[in-house]
Amino acid sequence: MKLWKSPAARAGASVAVATGLYGVSFGALGIASGLDFWQTQVLSLLLFSGGSQFAFIGVLAGGGSGGAALGSAALLGIRNAVYGMQLNALLQPTGWRRLAAAQVTIDESMATATAQRDPAEQRRAFWVTGIGIFVLWNLFTALGSLLGNAIGDPKAWGLDGAAVAAFLGLLWPRLKSREPVAIAVACAVVTVVVVPFVPPGIPVLIAAVVAAVWGLFGSGRSDEGLEPDVEPPHARAQDAGAPDPARDVGDADGPMHEGGMS
């Protein structure tokens, strides 16, 4: 299938545009928090995680130390390590692709890839979303940094809601039973309640704790919500009665599978 005809690739491109545009907001806020152009740009190039980046400059803008800013950013970035383990099992990147995949493993690329059932579509969704956001996010970060205060409050342009809207659009179709919906609603309520009382970045951590505790003591199946995310390709092939590609040295199922499971 041609890339531009792939539904997953088109969905990934849409998410990349919506999320990348939000980089203007980060660039402007980075300058407003006291960083210069290059410091703001390095954060987007190397850290490349919106939540962590906003937490970092939020602590600095509030008068916090560099260590406190780094700690908040690191706490929020832990989720990407969990995503990385799931995506490694799902996509099985090898060589330089493993390094590239690690850099573009974020909420949006994870959600877009795991929303697909076809392995080829999962790869297209992940790479189009991840690379698209990386390129656009950095370009719009630079634009926001250059414009600085000239664009005024990014909220006035609606840029503060673009990334959130895109992620909710990806998440909502995956909530297919009552308990995940209840957990999502509870976490949203908790987040709204604690926002006025805790520093930026902390509400999402509190919501994560609520979700984890509910999941630990909830009544749902222990594997609920994990099936499509972590099932490796050879397991799917076995379920379908096909030969196990992990044992097939002549497997040619696309460049992501060269070399097999590492």
Short mmCIF file of C-alpha atoms in Angstrom, two decimals:
data_model
loop_
_atom_site.label_atom_id
_atom_site.label_comp_id
_atom_site.label_asym_id
_atom_site.label_seq_id
_atom_site.Cartn_x
_atom_site.Cartn_y
_atom_site.Cartn_z
CA MET A 1 0.00 0.00 0.00
CA LYS A 2 1.26 3.46 -0.87
CA LEU A 3 1.95 5.59 2.18
CA TRP A 4 -0.45 8.35 1.16
CA LYS A 5 -3.25 5.78 0.73
CA SER A 6 -2.81 4.34 4.21
CA PRO A 7 -5.60 5.32 6.67
CA ALA A 8 -3.12 4.99 9.54
CA ALA A 9 -0.61 7.27 7.82
CA ARG A 10 -3.27 9.88 7.12
CA ALA A 11 -4.42 9.74 10.74
CA GLY A 12 -0.81 10.08 11.88
CA ALA A 13 -0.27 13.08 9.60
CA SER A 14 -3.39 14.77 10.99
CA VAL A 15 -2.21 14.26 14.55
CA ALA A 16 1.28 15.49 13.61
CA VAL A 17 -0.06 18.75 12.19
CA ALA A 18 -2.35 19.40 15.18
CA THR A 19 0.36 18.61 17.72
CA GLY A 20 3.24 20.24 15.85
CA LEU A 21 1.36 23.52 15.68
CA TYR A 22 1.31 23.56 19.46
CA GLY A 23 5.09 23.95 19.37
CA VAL A 24 4.53 27.69 18.79
CA SER A 25 3.11 27.88 22.28
CA PHE A 26 6.11 26.12 23.81
CA GLY A 27 8.59 28.34 21.94
CA ALA A 28 6.86 31.52 23.11
CA LEU A 29 6.51 30.30 26.68
CA GLY A 30 10.13 29.13 26.74
CA ILE A 31 11.32 32.65 25.92
CA ALA A 32 8.87 34.11 28.44
CA SER A 33 10.25 31.82 31.17
CA GLY A 34 13.76 33.21 30.72
CA LEU A 35 15.35 30.75 28.29
CA ASP A 36 17.04 32.00 25.12
CA PHE A 37 16.34 30.77 21.60
CA TRP A 38 18.91 27.97 21.58
CA GLN A 39 18.06 26.70 25.06
CA THR A 40 14.40 26.47 24.07
CA GLN A 41 15.28 24.74 20.82
CA VAL A 42 17.56 22.19 22.50
CA LEU A 43 14.74 21.23 24.84
CA SER A 44 12.50 20.44 21.88
CA LEU A 45 15.23 18.60 19.98
CA LEU A 46 16.53 16.41 22.80
CA LEU A 47 13.80 16.18 25.44
CA PHE A 48 10.99 16.07 22.85
CA SER A 49 8.09 15.39 25.19
CA GLY A 50 5.49 18.14 25.46
CA GLY A 51 4.40 17.39 29.01
CA SER A 52 7.97 17.23 30.29
CA GLN A 53 8.97 20.36 28.39
CA PHE A 54 6.08 22.42 29.73
CA ALA A 55 6.73 21.13 33.24
CA PHE A 56 10.40 22.16 32.92
CA ILE A 57 9.74 25.74 31.86
CA GLY A 58 6.75 25.98 34.22
CA VAL A 59 8.98 25.32 37.24
CA LEU A 60 11.59 27.81 35.97
CA ALA A 61 8.95 30.47 35.32
CA GLY A 62 7.63 29.92 38.86
CA GLY A 63 11.06 30.62 40.36
CA GLY A 64 12.07 26.97 40.87
CA SER A 65 15.63 25.68 40.52
CA GLY A 66 17.05 23.84 37.54
CA GLY A 67 17.13 20.64 39.60
CA ALA A 68 13.44 20.94 40.49
CA ALA A 69 12.60 21.61 36.85
CA LEU A 70 14.61 18.60 35.75
CA GLY A 71 12.97 16.40 38.39
CA SER A 72 9.45 17.35 37.30
CA ALA A 73 10.31 16.76 33.66
CA ALA A 74 11.86 13.37 34.46
CA LEU A 75 8.83 12.22 36.45
CA LEU A 76 6.50 13.04 33.59
CA GLY A 77 8.84 11.37 31.11
CA ILE A 78 8.77 7.99 32.88
CA ARG A 79 5.63 7.04 30.95
CA ASN A 80 7.62 7.11 27.73
CA ALA A 81 9.80 4.28 29.05
CA VAL A 82 6.65 2.18 29.53
CA TYR A 83 5.54 3.09 26.00
CA GLY A 84 8.97 2.07 24.73
CA MET A 85 8.68 -1.43 26.17
CA GLN A 86 5.27 -1.94 24.59
CA LEU A 87 6.32 -0.54 21.21
CA ASN A 88 9.50 -2.62 21.18
CA ALA A 89 7.37 -5.76 21.50
CA LEU A 90 4.87 -4.48 18.96
CA LEU A 91 7.15 -3.12 16.22
CA GLN A 92 10.46 -4.87 16.92
CA PRO A 93 12.77 -2.15 15.56
CA THR A 94 16.41 -3.06 15.02
CA GLY A 95 19.66 -1.17 14.45
CA TRP A 96 19.39 2.58 13.93
CA ARG A 97 15.60 2.29 13.85
CA ARG A 98 15.64 1.37 17.54
CA LEU A 99 17.40 4.65 18.40
CA ALA A 100 15.09 6.64 16.15
CA ALA A 101 12.02 4.91 17.59
CA ALA A 102 13.15 5.73 21.13
CA GLN A 103 13.40 9.42 20.25
CA VAL A 104 9.91 9.63 18.71
CA THR A 105 8.13 7.45 21.28
CA ILE A 106 5.57 9.83 22.75
CA ASP A 107 1.89 9.79 23.67
CA GLU A 108 0.67 10.45 20.15
CA SER A 109 2.87 7.94 18.28
CA MET A 110 2.07 5.28 20.89
CA ALA A 111 -1.69 5.90 20.72
CA THR A 112 -1.83 6.06 16.92
CA ALA A 113 0.19 2.87 16.46
CA THR A 114 -1.67 0.77 19.03
CA ALA A 115 -5.03 1.89 17.65
CA GLN A 116 -4.27 -0.18 14.51
CA ARG A 117 -4.81 -3.93 14.16
CA ASP A 118 -2.73 -4.56 11.04
CA PRO A 119 1.05 -4.79 11.73
CA ALA A 120 1.97 -2.79 8.63
CA GLU A 121 -0.50 -0.08 9.57
CA GLN A 122 0.90 -0.02 13.10
CA ARG A 123 4.36 0.72 11.70
CA ARG A 124 3.07 3.39 9.33
CA ALA A 125 1.06 5.05 12.09
CA PHE A 126 4.00 5.09 14.49
CA TRP A 127 6.61 6.47 12.10
CA VAL A 128 4.39 9.02 10.34
CA THR A 129 3.10 10.34 13.66
CA GLY A 130 6.44 10.32 15.46
CA ILE A 131 8.59 11.78 12.71
CA GLY A 132 5.88 14.22 11.65
CA ILE A 133 5.49 15.61 15.14
CA PHE A 134 9.26 15.74 15.70
CA VAL A 135 9.82 17.83 12.57
CA LEU A 136 6.81 20.12 12.98
CA TRP A 137 7.21 20.49 16.74
CA ASN A 138 10.78 21.73 16.33
CA LEU A 139 9.94 24.02 13.42
CA PHE A 140 7.07 25.64 15.31
CA THR A 141 9.12 25.82 18.50
CA ALA A 142 11.68 27.87 16.57
CA LEU A 143 8.92 30.05 15.14
CA GLY A 144 7.42 30.62 18.59
CA SER A 145 10.85 31.45 20.04
CA LEU A 146 11.56 33.98 17.29
CA LEU A 147 8.17 35.63 17.62
CA GLY A 148 8.43 35.59 21.42
CA ASN A 149 6.07 37.96 23.07
CA ALA A 150 4.91 39.34 19.73
CA ILE A 151 2.23 36.67 19.43
CA GLY A 152 0.86 37.45 22.90
CA ASP A 153 -0.83 34.79 24.98
CA PRO A 154 -0.77 31.44 23.07
CA LYS A 155 -4.10 30.60 24.72
CA ALA A 156 -5.72 33.41 22.79
CA TRP A 157 -4.93 31.46 19.60
CA GLY A 158 -6.33 28.23 20.98
CA LEU A 159 -2.93 26.56 20.76
CA ASP A 160 -3.05 25.35 24.37
CA GLY A 161 -5.84 22.92 23.52
CA ALA A 162 -4.56 21.47 20.24
CA ALA A 163 -2.42 18.67 21.68
CA VAL A 164 -5.00 17.78 24.33
CA ALA A 165 -7.78 17.57 21.73
CA ALA A 166 -5.67 15.36 19.47
CA PHE A 167 -4.81 12.95 22.28
CA LEU A 168 -8.40 12.71 23.48
CA GLY A 169 -9.49 11.94 19.94
CA LEU A 170 -7.07 9.00 19.91
CA LEU A 171 -7.85 7.78 23.43
CA TRP A 172 -11.63 7.86 23.46
CA PRO A 173 -12.26 5.12 20.82
CA ARG A 174 -10.08 2.73 22.87
CA LEU A 175 -12.33 2.96 25.95
CA LYS A 176 -14.66 0.07 25.12
CA SER A 177 -15.93 -1.03 28.54
CA ARG A 178 -17.42 0.65 31.58
CA GLU A 179 -14.44 0.45 33.92
CA PRO A 180 -11.86 2.15 31.63
CA VAL A 181 -14.41 4.89 30.96
CA ALA A 182 -15.00 5.30 34.70
CA ILE A 183 -11.24 5.47 35.35
CA ALA A 184 -10.79 8.09 32.61
CA VAL A 185 -13.61 10.22 33.98
CA ALA A 186 -12.34 9.92 37.57
CA CYS A 187 -8.83 10.91 36.53
CA ALA A 188 -10.16 13.89 34.59
CA VAL A 189 -12.17 15.06 37.61
CA VAL A 190 -9.20 14.63 39.96
CA THR A 191 -6.97 16.57 37.58
CA VAL A 192 -9.41 19.48 37.36
CA VAL A 193 -9.81 19.58 41.15
CA VAL A 194 -6.09 19.62 42.00
CA VAL A 195 -4.88 21.98 39.26
CA PRO A 196 -5.38 25.16 41.36
CA PHE A 197 -3.50 23.72 44.35
CA VAL A 198 -0.36 22.00 43.02
CA PRO A 199 2.55 23.02 40.74
CA PRO A 200 2.35 22.42 36.97
CA GLY A 201 3.00 18.81 36.02
CA ILE A 202 1.85 17.38 39.33
CA PRO A 203 -1.87 16.97 38.42
CA VAL A 204 -1.09 14.40 35.74
CA LEU A 205 1.03 12.43 38.23
CA ILE A 206 -1.80 12.44 40.77
CA ALA A 207 -4.21 11.27 38.07
CA ALA A 208 -1.78 8.49 37.15
CA VAL A 209 -1.70 7.31 40.76
CA VAL A 210 -5.51 7.29 40.87
CA ALA A 211 -5.63 5.21 37.68
CA ALA A 212 -2.97 2.80 38.97
CA VAL A 213 -4.71 2.26 42.32
CA TRP A 214 -8.08 1.77 40.61
CA GLY A 215 -6.53 -0.67 38.17
CA LEU A 216 -4.89 -2.60 41.00
CA PHE A 217 -8.08 -3.04 42.99
CA GLY A 218 -10.61 -2.83 40.17
CA SER A 219 -12.91 -5.62 39.00
CA GLY A 220 -11.85 -5.70 35.35
CA ARG A 221 -9.81 -8.45 33.69
CA SER A 222 -6.12 -8.34 34.57
CA ASP A 223 -5.16 -8.09 30.87
CA GLU A 224 -7.87 -5.60 29.91
CA GLY A 225 -6.59 -2.87 27.65
CA LEU A 226 -3.21 -4.49 27.03
CA GLU A 227 -4.01 -7.10 24.40
CA PRO A 228 -3.39 -5.13 21.18
CA ASP A 229 -0.46 -3.17 22.64
CA VAL A 230 1.93 -5.90 23.66
CA GLU A 231 1.02 -8.84 21.44
CA PRO A 232 4.12 -9.51 19.30
CA PRO A 233 3.84 -10.36 15.58
CA HIS A 234 4.77 -14.05 15.97
CA ALA A 235 1.94 -14.51 18.52
CA ARG A 236 -0.54 -13.04 16.05
CA ALA A 237 0.75 -15.34 13.33
CA GLN A 238 0.38 -18.37 15.58
CA ASP A 239 -3.15 -17.33 16.52
CA ALA A 240 -4.00 -17.17 12.83
CA GLY A 241 -2.46 -20.61 12.17
CA ALA A 242 0.39 -19.19 10.08
CA PRO A 243 4.07 -20.21 10.48
CA ASP A 244 5.94 -18.38 13.26
CA PRO A 245 7.89 -15.55 11.55
CA ALA A 246 10.31 -15.38 14.47
CA ARG A 247 11.56 -18.82 13.41
CA ASP A 248 11.59 -18.06 9.72
CA VAL A 249 15.04 -16.87 8.75
CA GLY A 250 13.74 -15.94 5.35
CA ASP A 251 11.09 -13.58 6.76
CA ALA A 252 10.70 -10.48 4.60
CA ASP A 253 7.86 -8.77 6.47
CA GLY A 254 9.16 -5.25 5.98
CA PRO A 255 12.27 -3.45 7.19
CA MET A 256 11.14 -3.33 10.83
CA HIS A 257 11.50 -7.11 11.13
CA GLU A 258 14.96 -7.52 9.70
CA GLY A 259 17.03 -9.49 12.17
CA GLY A 260 13.96 -10.71 14.13
CA MET A 261 13.32 -10.19 17.84
CA SER A 262 16.29 -8.71 19.64
#
